Amino acid sequence: MIRTIWALMQKEFHQVIRDRIMLRLIFVAPLIQLLLLGYTANTDVKLIYTAFYDFDQSELSREYIRSFTVGDYFVRRTSDIPLVEATKGFKENKFNAVMVIPVDFSKNIQWGKPGKVGFMVDGTNANSASIALGYANIITSQFNQRVSGFASPVSLGGKILYNPEAKSVYFMVPGIVATLLTVITMMLTCMAIVREREIGTLEQLMVTPITTPALLLGKIIPFALIGFLEMSIALAFGIIWFKIPFVGSWPLLYGLSFLFLFTTLGVGIFISTVVKTQQQAMFFSWFFSLFALMTSGFFTPIANIPKSIQYLTYINPLRYFMKIVRGIIMKGASLDALYPEVAAMVIFGLVVFSFSWIRFSKRVK
Amino acid sequence: MENAVVMDRLTKRFGDFTAVDEISMQVKKGEIFGFLGANGAGKTTVIRMLCGLLLPTSGKGSVSGFDIYRDSEKIKQSIGYMSQKFSLYKDLTGQENLRFYGSVYQLSKGDLRRRIDSLAESLDLREFIDRLAGSLPVGWRQRLALAAALLHSPQILFLDEPTAGVDPVFRRRFWEILYRLAEEGTTIFVTTHYMDEAEFCQRISIMHRGRLIEMGNPQELIRKYQQITLQDLFVNLISGKSTDE
C-alpha cells in the first residue's frame, strides 16, 4: 500500500516537473496574483483630487483648506473651470471632489454663526466616495475644535484594532493565501484525475490490483503537498514583501489548513467523478472557485451581502477557512475562539470527502 | 484442458441498447483466441467485463477460475491488459513507466529489476527504454505497453486491437512475441481487425451487433463456409447477417 502510494506520488511529481508550462502556472502565477491583488485590491482611499473654490479668500478659509491638504488624502487641484460648470470637471476626471467656501465663511464664524461649506464627491465608486466624505468630516471637526478653542461636548475617539492603519493589504494577503490553497488543491487534483481518464491511463490502472484508497491517496497527497508549499511561499512573500504582521500560531494555521484540505480535495475528486473531459473539469472548478470566492467574505464582508444570499455562504467551506486564516494571522486567534468555524469546516470536509471517496469507484461507468 | 475464460449468457445493456447479448464461450488455457467483429460489435465491452472494469447486466463469467462479479480484484492480479489506446504515461520514460507499474503490481525491487531486464531483452526494448514514451513511434510504444502488461507474468493477456496503426513489419514481430508467450503457457485473448492476424489464432469467434455468430478454428471455418480467405468469410458472414434483419 505505502509502496504503491509512493510510486504514484513519484510518478505525479515527475509529471509535474516535466510539464514546464504547468510548473510555471503552479508556482509563478500565484505570486503574480499575490502581487497584483496586494496592490490592486486596495480599498484604502488616498489622493482624492479636490478643486477648492474659495470665495472668501480670508485667513480662516485658507487655514481650513490647508488642514485638508496637509495629509496625502486630499490633493489640491487648481481648476480654471467656473463653479457653475464643475460637473464638467467630474466628467473629464479633472478632479474627484469639489469644495466651495462661500464669501461669508469667516464672517459667519467670527459672529458665532455656523460657517457653511459645500463638499461634493464623485460617487462613481460609492465605496471610496463615502470614505472621502468620512475623512472630510473628521478634518472639519478637528478644525472646529482648533478654531473655536473648546472641544465639542461629545468627542468620538475612533480607533481601528488589529490593523491600525486599516491597510487593506493586511486583510487581502491572508485572503489570498486561503484562496490559493482552495483553487490549487481542488483544481490540480481534479485535473490530474480527469486527464488520466481522458488519455486512458486510469483504465490501465484500474485493471491492476491497485486499491481505491491507494489510488486516491497517491493522487491527492502530491497536490496537498504542492498546496502547502504554495501557501508557505505566499505567506513568506506576504510577510517579507508586504510586511504583514503575523501574530498567530503557525502550527495552528497549518493544522487547520490540513483539515481544510479534506474539503477542497473532496470537491476535486467529486468534480472528477461527474465530468468527462478536462475542459468540463476546468469549467466546473472555475465555477466552484468563483462561488467560493464571492461568498467567502474575501472581497465583501458577509454582513454586506443581502440576507437571503447570506444563507448561501453557510454552504461555502472557504467562508469558514477565510475567517480562520485571517483570525490566526491578524488577531492571533486560538482554537477556542475559532471552534464554530473549525467545527463547520471539519463536518463539511468529512461529508464531502467521504461522499466523493464512495463515488470514485474502480469501475468504468 | 482447463478453461482460462468462461462466459455463460453474458449480457450488457446500456439503457435500451444491448451491447453484448447473451454470449457464451470458453477460452482454453494457453490458447491464442481471436475475437473478431466490426466496429461497435461489442468486443471491447466483453473485454471490459472480463477485466473487471464493467459490471455485466446479467449472465455468468469467470477468468482464471475467479468469478467476474465477486473476485474482480483477484482477476486483476492474474491478467495483463492492453487497451486500444496507448495508455502508458507519455511524459515518463519507458523505464519509469515499467517501474511504476511494477510497484503497482507489488513486485519486489529485485524481481522488478530482473523482470524489466528480461522483458527489455525479449521484446527488444533496450534502444528506447530511456526515452520518453510519448516520443516513440507507434510500433515501439505497443511493445512497451506489452512489456508493462507482462511485468507481473500474468496467466491471461487481454489485447484490444494491439496492432492498430502499426506497420506490417512491426505487426509480424508483435505476433512472434505473442506466439512465444503462448508457448510458455500464457493464454492470449486478442481482438483485431486484421484478418491475416486472425489466421494466426488457434480459434476465433466472430461477433456481430452484440451476438456471437460463429466460432471455431479459422481454417475449419473457411472450409465450412467454402470461402477462400478469412477476409471473405468475415465479410460474407457479417453482410449476410445484416441483410437477414
Coordinates of C-alpha atoms in Angstrom, one line a residue:
Chain A
M1 CA 0.0 0.0 0.0
I2 CA 2.7 2.5 1.1
R3 CA 4.9 1.5 -1.8
T4 CA 2.1 1.9 -4.3
I5 CA 1.2 5.3 -2.9
W6 CA 4.8 6.3 -3.0
A7 CA 5.1 5.1 -6.7
L8 CA 2.1 7.1 -7.6
M9 CA 3.4 10.2 -5.9
Q10 CA 6.8 9.9 -7.6
K11 CA 5.0 9.5 -10.9
E12 CA 2.9 12.5 -10.2
F13 CA 5.9 14.7 -9.3
H14 CA 7.8 13.5 -12.4
Q15 CA 4.9 14.6 -14.5
V16 CA 4.5 18.0 -12.8
I17 CA 8.2 18.7 -13.1
R18 CA 8.4 17.7 -16.8
D19 CA 5.4 19.9 -17.7
R20 CA 7.2 23.3 -17.8
I21 CA 4.1 25.3 -18.5
M22 CA 2.2 23.6 -15.7
L23 CA 5.1 24.2 -13.4
R24 CA 5.1 27.9 -14.1
L25 CA 1.3 28.0 -13.8
I26 CA 1.5 26.4 -10.4
F27 CA 4.4 28.4 -8.9
V28 CA 4.8 31.7 -10.8
A29 CA 1.1 32.6 -11.4
P30 CA 0.2 32.7 -7.7
L31 CA 3.0 35.0 -6.9
I32 CA 1.9 37.4 -9.7
Q33 CA -1.6 37.1 -8.4
L34 CA -0.5 37.9 -4.9
L35 CA 1.4 41.0 -6.1
L36 CA -1.4 42.2 -8.2
L37 CA -4.1 41.6 -5.6
G38 CA -1.9 43.0 -2.9
Y39 CA -1.6 46.3 -4.8
T40 CA -4.8 46.5 -6.7
A41 CA -7.4 45.1 -4.3
N42 CA -6.6 48.1 -2.2
T43 CA -9.6 49.7 -0.6
D44 CA -7.6 52.4 1.1
V45 CA -8.6 55.8 -0.3
K46 CA -5.8 58.2 -0.9
L47 CA -5.1 61.1 -3.3
I48 CA -8.6 62.5 -3.7
Y49 CA -8.1 65.2 -6.3
T50 CA -10.1 68.2 -5.0
A51 CA -10.9 71.5 -6.5
F52 CA -11.2 74.2 -3.9
Y53 CA -13.4 77.2 -4.7
D54 CA -12.5 79.7 -2.1
F55 CA -14.8 82.8 -2.5
D56 CA -13.9 84.1 1.0
Q57 CA -10.2 84.3 0.5
S58 CA -9.7 85.0 4.2
E59 CA -7.0 83.8 6.6
L60 CA -9.5 81.4 8.1
S61 CA -10.6 79.9 4.8
R62 CA -7.1 79.3 3.7
E63 CA -6.3 77.7 7.0
Y64 CA -9.3 75.4 6.6
I65 CA -8.1 74.4 3.1
R66 CA -4.6 73.8 4.4
S67 CA -5.9 71.4 7.0
F68 CA -7.3 69.3 4.1
T69 CA -4.2 69.3 2.0
V70 CA -1.5 68.6 4.7
G71 CA -2.2 64.8 4.6
D72 CA -2.0 62.7 1.5
Y73 CA -5.7 62.1 1.4
F74 CA -6.7 65.3 -0.4
V75 CA -4.7 66.8 -3.2
R76 CA -5.3 70.3 -4.3
R77 CA -6.2 70.7 -8.0
T78 CA -6.3 74.2 -9.3
S79 CA -9.1 74.5 -11.7
D80 CA -10.0 77.2 -14.3
I81 CA -13.4 75.7 -14.7
P82 CA -16.0 78.1 -13.3
L83 CA -18.0 76.7 -10.4
V84 CA -21.3 76.5 -12.4
E85 CA -19.6 74.1 -14.8
A86 CA -18.0 72.0 -12.1
T87 CA -19.8 68.9 -13.3
K88 CA -17.6 69.1 -16.4
G89 CA -14.5 68.6 -14.2
F90 CA -16.0 65.5 -12.7
K91 CA -16.9 64.1 -16.1
E92 CA -13.4 64.7 -17.5
N93 CA -11.9 63.3 -14.4
K94 CA -10.0 66.6 -13.7
F95 CA -10.9 66.1 -10.0
N96 CA -12.9 63.7 -7.8
A97 CA -14.2 66.3 -5.3
V98 CA -15.1 69.9 -5.1
M99 CA -15.2 72.2 -2.1
V100 CA -16.9 75.5 -2.1
I101 CA -16.3 78.1 0.6
P102 CA -18.8 81.0 0.4
V103 CA -17.9 84.7 0.8
D104 CA -19.3 84.9 4.3
F105 CA -17.4 81.9 5.7
S106 CA -15.0 83.7 8.0
K107 CA -17.5 86.5 8.8
N108 CA -20.1 84.0 10.0
I109 CA -17.6 82.1 12.2
Q110 CA -16.4 85.3 13.8
W111 CA -20.0 86.2 14.6
G112 CA -20.5 82.7 16.2
K113 CA -22.7 81.5 13.4
P114 CA -22.0 78.2 11.6
G115 CA -19.7 78.6 8.6
K116 CA -21.3 76.5 5.8
V117 CA -19.1 74.8 3.3
G118 CA -20.2 72.8 0.3
F119 CA -18.4 69.5 -0.4
M120 CA -19.2 67.2 -3.4
V121 CA -17.6 63.9 -4.1
D122 CA -17.6 61.8 -7.3
G123 CA -19.8 58.8 -6.3
T124 CA -18.9 56.6 -9.3
N125 CA -17.1 54.5 -6.8
A126 CA -19.6 54.5 -3.9
N127 CA -17.1 53.0 -1.5
S128 CA -14.3 55.5 -1.9
A129 CA -16.8 58.4 -2.0
S130 CA -18.2 57.6 1.4
I131 CA -14.7 57.1 2.8
A132 CA -13.6 60.5 1.3
L133 CA -16.7 62.1 2.9
G134 CA -15.8 60.5 6.2
Y135 CA -12.3 62.0 6.1
A136 CA -13.7 65.4 5.3
N137 CA -16.0 65.2 8.3
I138 CA -13.1 64.3 10.6
I139 CA -10.9 67.0 9.3
T140 CA -13.7 69.5 9.7
S141 CA -14.4 68.6 13.3
Q142 CA -10.7 68.8 14.2
F143 CA -10.6 72.2 12.5
N144 CA -13.7 73.3 14.5
Q145 CA -12.0 72.4 17.8
R146 CA -8.9 74.2 16.9
V147 CA -10.7 77.4 15.8
S148 CA -13.4 77.6 18.4
G149 CA -11.0 76.8 21.1
F150 CA -13.2 74.5 23.0
A151 CA -14.0 70.8 22.4
S152 CA -17.4 69.6 21.3
P153 CA -19.4 68.1 24.2
V154 CA -19.1 64.7 22.7
S155 CA -15.9 63.7 21.1
L156 CA -15.7 60.4 19.3
G157 CA -12.4 58.6 19.9
G158 CA -12.3 56.3 16.9
K159 CA -9.6 53.6 16.7
I160 CA -9.1 50.7 14.4
L161 CA -8.0 47.5 16.1
Y162 CA -5.5 44.8 14.8
N163 CA -4.9 46.8 11.6
P164 CA -4.3 50.3 13.0
E165 CA -3.7 51.9 9.6
A166 CA -6.7 50.0 8.2
K167 CA -4.3 48.7 5.5
S168 CA -6.3 46.5 3.1
V169 CA -3.2 44.6 2.1
Y170 CA -3.1 43.1 5.7
F171 CA -6.5 41.9 5.1
M172 CA -6.1 40.8 1.5
V173 CA -3.0 38.7 1.8
P174 CA -4.4 36.2 4.3
G175 CA -7.4 36.0 2.0
I176 CA -5.3 35.3 -1.0
V177 CA -3.5 32.5 0.9
A178 CA -6.8 30.9 1.7
T179 CA -7.9 31.3 -1.9
L180 CA -4.7 29.9 -3.3
L181 CA -4.9 26.8 -1.2
T182 CA -8.5 26.2 -2.3
V183 CA -8.1 26.7 -6.0
I184 CA -4.7 24.9 -6.4
T185 CA -5.6 21.8 -4.5
M186 CA -9.1 21.4 -5.9
M187 CA -8.2 22.2 -9.5
L188 CA -5.0 20.2 -9.7
T189 CA -6.5 17.1 -8.1
C190 CA -9.5 17.2 -10.3
M191 CA -7.5 17.8 -13.5
A192 CA -4.9 15.1 -12.7
I193 CA -7.7 12.5 -12.3
V194 CA -9.6 13.6 -15.4
R195 CA -6.5 13.8 -17.5
E196 CA -5.7 10.2 -16.7
R197 CA -9.2 9.2 -17.5
E198 CA -9.0 11.1 -20.8
I199 CA -5.8 9.6 -22.0
G200 CA -6.8 6.1 -20.8
T201 CA -4.1 5.6 -18.2
L202 CA -6.8 5.5 -15.5
E203 CA -8.4 2.5 -17.2
Q204 CA -5.0 0.8 -17.3
L205 CA -4.6 1.5 -13.6
M206 CA -8.0 0.1 -12.9
V207 CA -7.2 -3.3 -14.3
T208 CA -4.3 -3.6 -11.9
P209 CA -4.8 -4.8 -8.3
I210 CA -4.3 -1.3 -7.0
T211 CA -6.8 -0.5 -4.3
T212 CA -9.0 2.6 -4.5
P213 CA -7.6 4.1 -1.3
A214 CA -4.0 3.8 -2.6
L215 CA -5.0 5.2 -5.9
L216 CA -6.8 8.2 -4.4
L217 CA -4.2 8.9 -1.8
G218 CA -1.4 8.6 -4.4
K219 CA -3.2 11.1 -6.5
I220 CA -4.1 13.7 -3.8
I221 CA -1.1 13.7 -1.5
P222 CA 1.2 15.3 -4.1
F223 CA -1.3 18.1 -4.7
A224 CA -1.9 18.6 -1.0
L225 CA 1.9 19.0 -0.6
I226 CA 2.1 21.4 -3.5
G227 CA -0.8 23.3 -1.9
F228 CA 1.1 23.6 1.4
L229 CA 4.3 24.7 -0.4
E230 CA 2.4 27.4 -2.3
M231 CA 0.7 28.5 0.9
S232 CA 4.1 28.8 2.6
I233 CA 5.6 30.7 -0.4
A234 CA 2.6 33.1 -0.4
L235 CA 2.8 33.7 3.3
A236 CA 6.5 34.3 3.3
F237 CA 6.1 36.7 0.4
G238 CA 3.3 38.5 2.3
I239 CA 5.4 38.8 5.4
I240 CA 8.6 39.8 3.7
W241 CA 7.3 42.0 0.9
F242 CA 4.0 43.4 2.2
K243 CA 5.3 43.3 5.8
I244 CA 2.2 41.6 7.1
P245 CA 2.4 41.2 10.9
F246 CA 1.9 37.5 11.6
V247 CA 0.7 37.4 15.2
G248 CA -0.8 33.9 15.4
S249 CA 0.3 30.3 15.8
W250 CA 2.0 28.6 12.9
P251 CA 1.2 25.1 13.9
L252 CA -2.5 26.0 14.4
L253 CA -2.6 27.6 10.9
Y254 CA -1.1 24.6 9.2
G255 CA -3.1 22.1 11.2
L256 CA -6.4 23.8 10.3
S257 CA -5.2 24.2 6.7
F258 CA -4.7 20.4 6.7
L259 CA -8.3 19.9 7.8
F260 CA -9.5 22.3 5.2
L261 CA -7.8 20.2 2.5
F262 CA -10.3 17.4 3.0
T263 CA -12.9 19.8 1.6
T264 CA -11.0 21.0 -1.4
L265 CA -9.6 17.6 -2.3
G266 CA -13.1 16.1 -1.8
V267 CA -14.6 18.7 -4.1
G268 CA -11.8 18.0 -6.6
I269 CA -12.5 14.3 -6.5
F270 CA -16.2 14.9 -6.7
I271 CA -15.8 17.0 -9.8
S272 CA -13.6 14.4 -11.4
T273 CA -16.4 11.8 -11.0
V274 CA -19.1 13.9 -12.7
V275 CA -17.1 15.3 -15.7
K276 CA -15.7 13.6 -18.7
T277 CA -13.2 15.9 -20.2
Q278 CA -10.5 18.3 -18.9
Q279 CA -12.5 21.3 -20.3
Q280 CA -15.5 20.3 -18.3
A281 CA -13.3 19.9 -15.2
M282 CA -11.8 23.3 -15.8
F283 CA -15.2 24.9 -16.1
F284 CA -16.6 23.2 -13.1
S285 CA -13.7 24.1 -10.9
W286 CA -13.8 27.6 -12.1
F287 CA -17.5 27.9 -11.3
F288 CA -16.9 26.5 -7.9
S289 CA -14.0 28.8 -7.2
L290 CA -16.0 31.8 -8.2
F291 CA -18.8 30.8 -6.0
A292 CA -16.5 30.1 -3.1
L293 CA -14.7 33.4 -3.6
M294 CA -17.8 35.6 -3.9
T295 CA -19.4 34.2 -0.8
S296 CA -16.3 33.8 1.4
G297 CA -16.0 37.4 2.6
F298 CA -12.8 37.7 0.6
F299 CA -13.8 41.0 -1.1
T300 CA -17.1 42.0 0.6
P301 CA -17.9 41.4 4.2
I302 CA -20.6 38.7 4.6
A303 CA -22.7 41.2 6.6
N304 CA -23.0 43.4 3.5
I305 CA -24.4 40.6 1.4
P306 CA -28.3 40.5 1.2
K307 CA -29.8 38.3 4.0
S308 CA -31.3 35.7 1.6
I309 CA -27.9 35.2 -0.1
Q310 CA -26.1 35.1 3.2
Y311 CA -27.6 31.7 3.8
L312 CA -25.7 30.5 0.7
T313 CA -22.5 31.4 2.4
Y314 CA -23.0 28.8 5.0
I315 CA -22.5 26.0 2.5
N316 CA -19.2 27.5 1.4
P317 CA -16.3 25.9 3.2
L318 CA -14.0 28.8 2.2
R319 CA -16.1 31.1 4.2
Y320 CA -15.1 29.3 7.4
F321 CA -11.5 28.9 6.4
M322 CA -11.2 32.6 5.4
K323 CA -12.2 33.6 8.9
I324 CA -9.8 31.1 10.4
V325 CA -6.8 32.2 8.3
R326 CA -7.5 35.9 8.9
G327 CA -8.2 35.3 12.6
I328 CA -4.9 33.5 13.1
I329 CA -2.7 35.7 11.1
M330 CA -4.1 39.1 12.1
K331 CA -5.5 38.6 15.6
G332 CA -3.6 35.6 16.8
A333 CA -6.9 33.8 17.4
S334 CA -6.7 30.5 19.2
L335 CA -8.7 27.3 18.7
D336 CA -11.3 28.1 21.3
A337 CA -12.1 31.4 19.6
L338 CA -12.4 29.7 16.2
Y339 CA -14.2 26.5 17.2
P340 CA -17.5 27.2 15.4
E341 CA -15.7 27.7 12.1
V342 CA -13.4 24.7 12.7
A343 CA -16.4 22.5 13.5
A344 CA -18.3 23.6 10.4
M345 CA -15.2 23.1 8.3
V346 CA -14.5 19.7 9.7
I347 CA -18.0 18.5 9.2
F348 CA -18.1 19.8 5.7
G349 CA -14.8 18.2 4.9
L350 CA -15.7 14.8 6.2
V351 CA -19.1 14.8 4.4
V352 CA -17.7 15.9 1.0
F353 CA -14.6 13.8 1.2
S354 CA -16.3 10.5 2.1
F355 CA -19.1 11.2 -0.4
S356 CA -16.5 11.7 -3.2
W357 CA -14.5 8.7 -2.0
I358 CA -17.5 6.5 -2.4
R359 CA -18.4 7.9 -5.8
F360 CA -15.0 7.3 -7.1
S361 CA -15.2 3.6 -7.9
K362 CA -12.7 1.4 -9.7
R363 CA -15.1 0.5 -12.4
V364 CA -15.7 2.4 -15.7
K365 CA -19.2 3.6 -15.9
Chain B
M1 CA -7.8 -28.9 -20.8
E2 CA -8.8 -26.3 -18.3
N3 CA -10.6 -23.1 -19.3
A4 CA -9.0 -19.8 -18.8
V5 CA -12.1 -17.8 -19.6
V6 CA -15.7 -18.9 -19.3
M7 CA -18.7 -16.8 -20.4
D8 CA -22.3 -18.0 -19.9
R9 CA -25.0 -15.9 -21.4
L10 CA -23.1 -12.8 -20.5
T11 CA -25.1 -9.7 -21.3
K12 CA -24.5 -5.9 -21.0
R13 CA -27.1 -3.3 -21.6
F14 CA -26.6 0.4 -21.6
G15 CA -30.1 1.8 -21.3
D16 CA -32.2 0.4 -24.2
F17 CA -29.1 -0.6 -26.1
T18 CA -27.9 -4.1 -25.8
A19 CA -24.1 -4.0 -26.3
V20 CA -23.5 -7.7 -25.5
D21 CA -26.3 -10.1 -25.9
E22 CA -26.1 -13.5 -24.2
I23 CA -22.6 -14.5 -25.2
S24 CA -21.5 -18.0 -24.1
M25 CA -18.0 -19.3 -24.9
Q26 CA -14.8 -20.7 -23.4
V27 CA -11.2 -20.0 -24.0
K28 CA -8.7 -22.7 -23.1
K29 CA -5.5 -22.3 -21.2
G30 CA -2.5 -21.5 -23.4
E31 CA -4.7 -20.7 -26.4
I32 CA -4.4 -17.8 -28.7
F33 CA -8.0 -16.8 -29.1
G34 CA -9.0 -14.2 -31.8
F35 CA -12.0 -12.1 -31.0
L36 CA -13.3 -10.6 -34.3
G37 CA -16.1 -8.3 -35.2
A38 CA -16.8 -5.0 -36.9
N39 CA -16.5 -1.7 -35.0
G40 CA -19.2 -1.4 -32.4
A41 CA -19.9 -5.2 -32.3
G42 CA -19.3 -5.2 -28.6
K43 CA -15.8 -6.7 -28.4
T44 CA -14.4 -4.0 -26.1
T45 CA -17.4 -4.3 -23.8
V46 CA -16.8 -8.0 -23.4
I47 CA -13.1 -7.5 -22.6
R48 CA -14.0 -4.8 -20.1
M49 CA -16.5 -7.1 -18.3
L50 CA -13.9 -9.8 -18.2
C51 CA -11.2 -7.5 -16.8
G52 CA -13.5 -6.2 -14.0
L53 CA -13.9 -2.7 -15.5
L54 CA -17.6 -3.1 -16.1
L55 CA -20.3 -5.0 -14.3
P56 CA -22.4 -7.2 -16.6
T57 CA -26.2 -6.8 -16.6
S58 CA -26.7 -10.5 -16.4
G59 CA -25.1 -13.8 -17.2
K60 CA -22.1 -15.5 -15.7
G61 CA -18.4 -15.3 -16.3
S62 CA -15.1 -16.3 -14.8
V63 CA -11.5 -15.6 -15.6
S64 CA -8.7 -17.8 -14.3
G65 CA -11.4 -19.6 -12.3
F66 CA -12.4 -16.3 -10.5
D67 CA -15.9 -15.0 -10.7
I68 CA -16.2 -11.7 -12.5
Y69 CA -18.7 -10.3 -10.1
R70 CA -17.2 -11.3 -6.8
D71 CA -13.5 -11.7 -7.4
S72 CA -12.7 -8.9 -9.9
E73 CA -9.7 -7.8 -7.7
K74 CA -8.2 -11.4 -7.8
I75 CA -8.7 -11.4 -11.6
K76 CA -6.7 -8.2 -11.9
Q77 CA -3.7 -9.9 -10.3
S78 CA -3.7 -12.7 -12.9
I79 CA -4.4 -10.7 -16.1
G80 CA -2.5 -8.3 -18.3
Y81 CA -4.5 -5.8 -20.3
M82 CA -3.6 -3.7 -23.2
S83 CA -6.3 -1.3 -24.4
Q84 CA -6.8 0.1 -27.9
K85 CA -5.4 3.5 -26.8
F86 CA -1.8 3.7 -25.8
S87 CA -2.2 4.0 -22.1
L88 CA 1.2 4.5 -20.6
Y89 CA 2.4 7.9 -19.4
K90 CA 3.8 9.8 -22.3
D91 CA 5.7 12.2 -20.1
L92 CA 7.6 9.4 -18.4
T93 CA 10.4 7.3 -19.9
G94 CA 9.8 3.6 -20.8
Q95 CA 11.9 2.6 -17.8
E96 CA 9.9 4.9 -15.4
N97 CA 6.6 3.6 -16.8
L98 CA 7.7 0.0 -16.2
R99 CA 9.0 0.7 -12.7
F100 CA 5.7 2.5 -11.9
Y101 CA 3.6 -0.5 -13.0
G102 CA 5.9 -2.9 -11.3
S103 CA 5.3 -1.1 -8.0
V104 CA 1.6 -1.1 -8.6
Y105 CA 1.8 -4.9 -9.1
Q106 CA 3.8 -5.1 -5.8
L107 CA 6.9 -6.7 -7.4
S108 CA 9.9 -6.6 -5.1
K109 CA 12.7 -4.3 -6.1
G110 CA 14.9 -7.2 -7.2
D111 CA 12.2 -9.0 -9.0
L112 CA 11.2 -5.8 -10.8
R113 CA 14.8 -5.1 -12.0
R114 CA 15.2 -8.7 -13.3
R115 CA 11.8 -8.6 -14.9
I116 CA 12.4 -5.3 -16.7
D117 CA 15.8 -6.7 -17.8
S118 CA 14.3 -9.9 -19.3
L119 CA 11.4 -8.1 -21.0
A120 CA 13.8 -5.5 -22.4
E121 CA 15.7 -8.4 -23.8
S122 CA 12.8 -10.4 -25.2
L123 CA 10.8 -7.5 -26.5
D124 CA 13.8 -5.7 -27.8
L125 CA 13.2 -2.5 -25.8
R126 CA 16.8 -1.7 -25.0
E127 CA 17.4 1.1 -27.5
F128 CA 14.5 3.2 -26.5
I129 CA 13.7 2.3 -22.9
D130 CA 15.2 5.5 -21.5
R131 CA 13.3 7.8 -23.9
L132 CA 10.0 9.5 -23.1
A133 CA 7.2 7.2 -24.1
G134 CA 5.4 10.0 -26.0
S135 CA 8.4 10.4 -28.3
L136 CA 8.3 6.8 -29.6
P137 CA 6.8 5.6 -32.9
V138 CA 3.6 3.6 -32.6
G139 CA 5.2 0.1 -33.0
W140 CA 7.7 0.7 -30.2
R141 CA 5.0 2.1 -28.0
Q142 CA 3.0 -1.0 -28.4
R143 CA 5.9 -3.2 -27.4
L144 CA 6.5 -1.0 -24.4
A145 CA 2.8 -1.3 -23.5
L146 CA 3.0 -5.1 -23.9
A147 CA 6.0 -5.1 -21.6
A148 CA 4.0 -3.2 -18.9
A149 CA 1.1 -5.7 -19.3
L150 CA 3.5 -8.6 -18.9
L151 CA 5.5 -7.3 -15.9
H152 CA 3.7 -9.4 -13.3
S153 CA 3.8 -12.6 -15.5
P154 CA 0.0 -12.8 -16.0
Q155 CA -1.7 -16.1 -16.9
I156 CA -4.0 -14.4 -19.3
L157 CA -3.3 -11.5 -21.6
F158 CA -6.2 -9.4 -23.0
L159 CA -5.2 -7.4 -26.0
D160 CA -7.7 -5.0 -27.5
E161 CA -6.5 -4.2 -31.1
P162 CA -2.9 -4.2 -30.1
T163 CA -1.6 -3.7 -33.6
A164 CA -3.9 -0.9 -34.8
G165 CA -1.9 1.6 -36.7
V166 CA 1.3 -0.4 -36.6
D167 CA 3.2 -1.2 -39.8
P168 CA 3.3 -4.7 -41.2
V169 CA 6.9 -5.4 -40.1
F170 CA 6.2 -4.5 -36.5
R171 CA 2.9 -6.4 -36.6
R172 CA 4.8 -9.5 -37.7
R173 CA 7.3 -9.1 -34.8
F174 CA 4.5 -8.5 -32.4
W175 CA 2.8 -11.7 -33.3
E176 CA 6.1 -13.6 -33.0
I177 CA 6.2 -12.4 -29.4
L178 CA 2.6 -13.5 -28.8
Y179 CA 3.4 -16.9 -30.1
R180 CA 6.3 -17.3 -27.8
L181 CA 4.2 -16.2 -24.9
A182 CA 1.5 -18.8 -25.8
E183 CA 4.2 -21.5 -26.0
E184 CA 5.2 -20.6 -22.5
G185 CA 1.6 -21.1 -21.3
T186 CA 0.1 -17.7 -21.4
T187 CA -3.5 -17.5 -22.6
I188 CA -4.0 -14.8 -25.2
F189 CA -7.3 -13.2 -25.8
V190 CA -6.9 -10.7 -28.7
T191 CA -9.2 -8.6 -30.8
T192 CA -8.2 -7.5 -34.2
H193 CA -9.4 -6.1 -37.5
Y194 CA -6.6 -7.7 -39.5
M195 CA -7.7 -11.0 -41.0
D196 CA -4.1 -12.1 -41.7
E197 CA -3.6 -11.8 -37.9
A198 CA -6.8 -13.7 -37.2
E199 CA -5.4 -16.6 -39.1
F200 CA -2.6 -16.9 -36.6
C201 CA -5.1 -17.7 -33.9
Q202 CA -5.9 -21.2 -32.9
R203 CA -9.6 -20.4 -32.5
I204 CA -11.6 -17.3 -33.4
S205 CA -15.1 -16.1 -32.7
I206 CA -17.0 -13.6 -34.7
M207 CA -19.2 -11.1 -33.0
H208 CA -21.9 -9.0 -34.7
R209 CA -24.2 -6.5 -33.1
G210 CA -23.6 -7.9 -29.6
R211 CA -24.2 -11.5 -30.6
L212 CA -21.7 -14.3 -31.2
I213 CA -22.4 -15.6 -34.8
E214 CA -19.6 -18.1 -35.4
M215 CA -16.7 -19.7 -33.5
G216 CA -14.0 -22.2 -34.4
N217 CA -10.7 -22.9 -36.0
P218 CA -10.0 -20.3 -38.8
Q219 CA -9.2 -23.0 -41.4
E220 CA -12.1 -25.2 -40.5
L221 CA -14.5 -22.2 -40.7
I222 CA -13.2 -21.3 -44.1
R223 CA -13.8 -24.9 -45.3
K224 CA -17.2 -25.0 -43.6
Y225 CA -18.5 -21.9 -45.5
Q226 CA -16.5 -22.8 -48.7
Q227 CA -14.6 -19.5 -48.7
I228 CA -11.1 -18.8 -50.0
T229 CA -9.9 -16.5 -47.3
L230 CA -10.9 -15.5 -43.8
Q231 CA -11.5 -12.0 -45.1
D232 CA -14.2 -13.3 -47.4
L233 CA -15.7 -15.4 -44.7
F234 CA -15.8 -12.4 -42.3
V235 CA -17.4 -10.0 -44.8
N236 CA -19.9 -12.6 -46.0
L237 CA -21.0 -13.6 -42.6
I238 CA -21.4 -10.1 -41.4
S239 CA -23.2 -8.7 -44.5
G240 CA -25.3 -11.9 -44.6
K241 CA -26.4 -11.1 -41.1
S242 CA -27.1 -7.5 -41.9
T243 CA -29.5 -8.4 -44.8
D244 CA -31.3 -11.0 -42.6
E245 CA -32.5 -8.3 -40.3

